[in-house]
Amino acid sequence: MGNIISFIRSRFPHPPTLTENDIPPLNGRVLIVTGGYSGCGLELVKMLFHAGGKVYIAGRSRQKAEAAINKILGSAAAPADGVSKKDRENNLAFLQLDLADLTTIKDSAREFLDKEDRLDIILQAGVMLPPPDTAREDVPKFSTRVIFVTSNAHSGGPAPDGVNWEDLNLTTSKKRNLPWWLDAIFASTRYSPRYGALSEFYAGFNSEVDTTMIEDGGRNGGYVLPWGRFGQCASHVFEGLTERNTGERLWNMCEEMLKDYM
């Protein structure tokens, strides 16, 4: 029943509770957005950039990134207070990152660290793993956030934990493309990319997130519903996190799989 209620709430969400009009000035803050060429990622980059943040659009195609940068620079929103035209242009940059080729990740991290001495937030992130001391010492502890994007489809993950432990890379699983009829149903309730960006925006900037993990009653590691509300993920996934140490188990397995690339 809980999963059904969660599905309904995700398909018919309340109005956004935190929008780009509520964002504080981001002058001096550094952010990475993967998937920033188009869709939700592009809308998110716009919000962060116009608030004064320095945003890296991480991806494989410099051409697509530069097209997105030109589009954002030409958008109508006014620059944040105290941001000159030159700084404004320097606050959008491309970061070469190919998450389909793990041998390139270390070079991408080095390129970023050669240019910056802090990292505040990674949004729409996939695999990139910044060192724990990337944020400068004058940045409050635990203020750096990493947001992973999922959907209500996670409720269909296998029991007991929502993780296929025997086949993490889905090498033996059957094809999982979305059936056309189900895609047609979802199309009737889809919203514009801006709304998807607002969910990530909420996760990145909501002040309720603290150092206490979700399994201990806090918000750290929590699940955000559209378009910016804390909710609960699928019950079997949540039970895995709180009762069976799923998070640490998955983290350790990923570290073992990625150790040759770190």
Short mmCIF file of C-alpha atoms in Angstrom, two decimals, residues 50-167:
data_model
loop_
_atom_site.label_atom_id
_atom_site.label_comp_id
_atom_site.label_asym_id
_atom_site.label_seq_id
_atom_site.Cartn_x
_atom_site.Cartn_y
_atom_site.Cartn_z
CA HIS A 50 21.85 33.02 -12.63
CA ALA A 51 22.22 32.85 -8.85
CA GLY A 52 25.96 33.54 -9.21
CA GLY A 53 27.39 30.03 -8.92
CA LYS A 54 30.26 28.73 -11.01
CA VAL A 55 28.87 25.74 -12.86
CA TYR A 56 30.74 23.01 -14.70
CA ILE A 57 28.71 21.14 -17.30
CA ALA A 58 30.28 17.68 -17.24
CA GLY A 59 29.93 15.35 -20.19
CA ARG A 60 31.46 13.81 -23.31
CA SER A 61 30.61 16.44 -25.93
CA ARG A 62 32.28 19.84 -25.83
CA GLN A 63 30.12 20.90 -28.78
CA LYS A 64 26.88 20.19 -26.93
CA ALA A 65 28.18 21.85 -23.78
CA GLU A 66 29.20 24.99 -25.64
CA ALA A 67 25.80 25.14 -27.31
CA ALA A 68 24.16 24.91 -23.89
CA ILE A 69 26.50 27.59 -22.50
CA ASN A 70 25.65 29.98 -25.33
CA LYS A 71 21.96 29.34 -24.78
CA ILE A 72 22.23 30.07 -21.06
CA LEU A 73 24.32 33.22 -21.57
CA GLY A 74 21.64 34.48 -23.91
CA SER A 75 18.75 33.67 -21.58
CA ALA A 76 16.69 36.52 -20.15
CA ALA A 77 17.36 36.11 -16.43
CA ALA A 78 19.38 38.93 -14.86
CA PRO A 79 22.84 38.17 -13.43
CA ALA A 80 23.29 37.95 -9.68
CA ASP A 81 24.30 41.11 -7.83
CA GLY A 82 28.01 41.86 -7.97
CA VAL A 83 28.72 39.59 -10.95
CA SER A 84 30.50 41.35 -13.83
CA LYS A 85 29.99 40.36 -17.46
CA LYS A 86 33.45 38.74 -17.56
CA ASP A 87 32.87 36.79 -14.34
CA ARG A 88 29.45 35.85 -15.62
CA GLU A 89 30.97 34.24 -18.71
CA ASN A 90 33.72 32.56 -16.68
CA ASN A 91 31.09 31.03 -14.40
CA LEU A 92 30.06 28.51 -17.05
CA ALA A 93 32.57 25.89 -18.13
CA PHE A 94 32.81 22.47 -19.75
CA LEU A 95 34.36 19.53 -17.90
CA GLN A 96 35.31 16.52 -20.03
CA LEU A 97 33.74 13.48 -18.36
CA ASP A 98 32.85 10.15 -19.94
CA LEU A 99 31.02 7.99 -17.43
CA ALA A 100 30.85 5.19 -19.99
CA ASP A 101 34.66 4.87 -19.88
CA LEU A 102 35.88 4.56 -16.31
CA THR A 103 39.53 4.83 -17.39
CA THR A 104 38.94 8.55 -18.07
CA ILE A 105 37.45 9.46 -14.69
CA LYS A 106 40.75 10.06 -12.89
CA ASP A 107 41.89 12.50 -15.59
CA SER A 108 38.60 14.36 -15.30
CA ALA A 109 39.00 14.66 -11.55
CA ARG A 110 42.57 15.93 -11.99
CA GLU A 111 41.43 18.50 -14.55
CA PHE A 112 38.84 19.80 -12.12
CA LEU A 113 41.27 19.92 -9.18
CA ASP A 114 43.78 21.82 -11.31
CA LYS A 115 41.18 24.54 -11.77
CA GLU A 116 39.33 24.62 -8.45
CA ASP A 117 40.10 24.26 -4.75
CA ARG A 118 36.55 23.57 -3.66
CA LEU A 119 33.43 21.70 -4.75
CA ASP A 120 30.09 22.42 -3.13
CA ILE A 121 27.53 20.28 -4.93
CA ILE A 122 27.39 17.55 -7.59
CA LEU A 123 23.99 17.24 -9.24
CA GLN A 124 22.70 14.48 -11.51
CA ALA A 125 25.93 12.70 -10.70
CA GLY A 126 26.71 9.19 -11.84
CA VAL A 127 30.07 7.80 -10.79
CA MET A 128 32.48 10.70 -10.25
CA LEU A 129 34.08 10.47 -6.79
CA PRO A 130 35.73 13.68 -5.54
CA PRO A 131 38.20 13.38 -2.65
CA PRO A 132 36.65 14.02 0.80
CA ASP A 133 38.77 17.18 1.24
CA THR A 134 37.73 18.86 -2.03
CA ALA A 135 35.66 21.43 -0.17
CA ARG A 136 37.92 24.05 1.42
CA GLU A 137 38.51 24.15 5.15
CA ASP A 138 36.41 27.30 5.51
CA VAL A 139 33.34 25.47 4.17
CA PRO A 140 31.08 24.11 6.95
CA LYS A 141 31.48 20.38 7.50
CA PHE A 142 28.96 18.21 5.59
CA SER A 143 27.84 21.20 3.52
CA THR A 144 28.99 19.52 0.30
CA ARG A 145 26.18 17.47 -1.19
CA VAL A 146 25.95 14.72 -3.80
CA ILE A 147 22.50 14.18 -5.31
CA PHE A 148 21.64 10.96 -7.13
CA VAL A 149 18.66 11.11 -9.46
CA THR A 150 16.20 8.25 -9.60
CA SER A 151 12.45 7.86 -10.09
CA ASN A 152 9.54 6.01 -8.61
CA ALA A 153 10.55 3.11 -10.84
CA HIS A 154 13.00 2.15 -8.09
CA SER A 155 10.02 0.62 -6.29
CA GLY A 156 10.17 -2.15 -8.89
CA GLY A 157 13.67 -3.12 -7.79
CA PRO A 158 14.10 -6.75 -6.69
CA ALA A 159 13.43 -7.85 -3.12
CA PRO A 160 14.69 -7.79 -0.50
CA ASP A 161 16.76 -4.59 -0.88
CA GLY A 162 16.00 -3.21 -4.33
CA VAL A 163 19.47 -4.30 -5.49
CA ASN A 164 20.31 -7.23 -7.75
CA TRP A 165 23.30 -8.32 -5.68
CA GLU A 166 24.17 -11.19 -7.99
CA ASP A 167 24.27 -9.02 -11.13
#
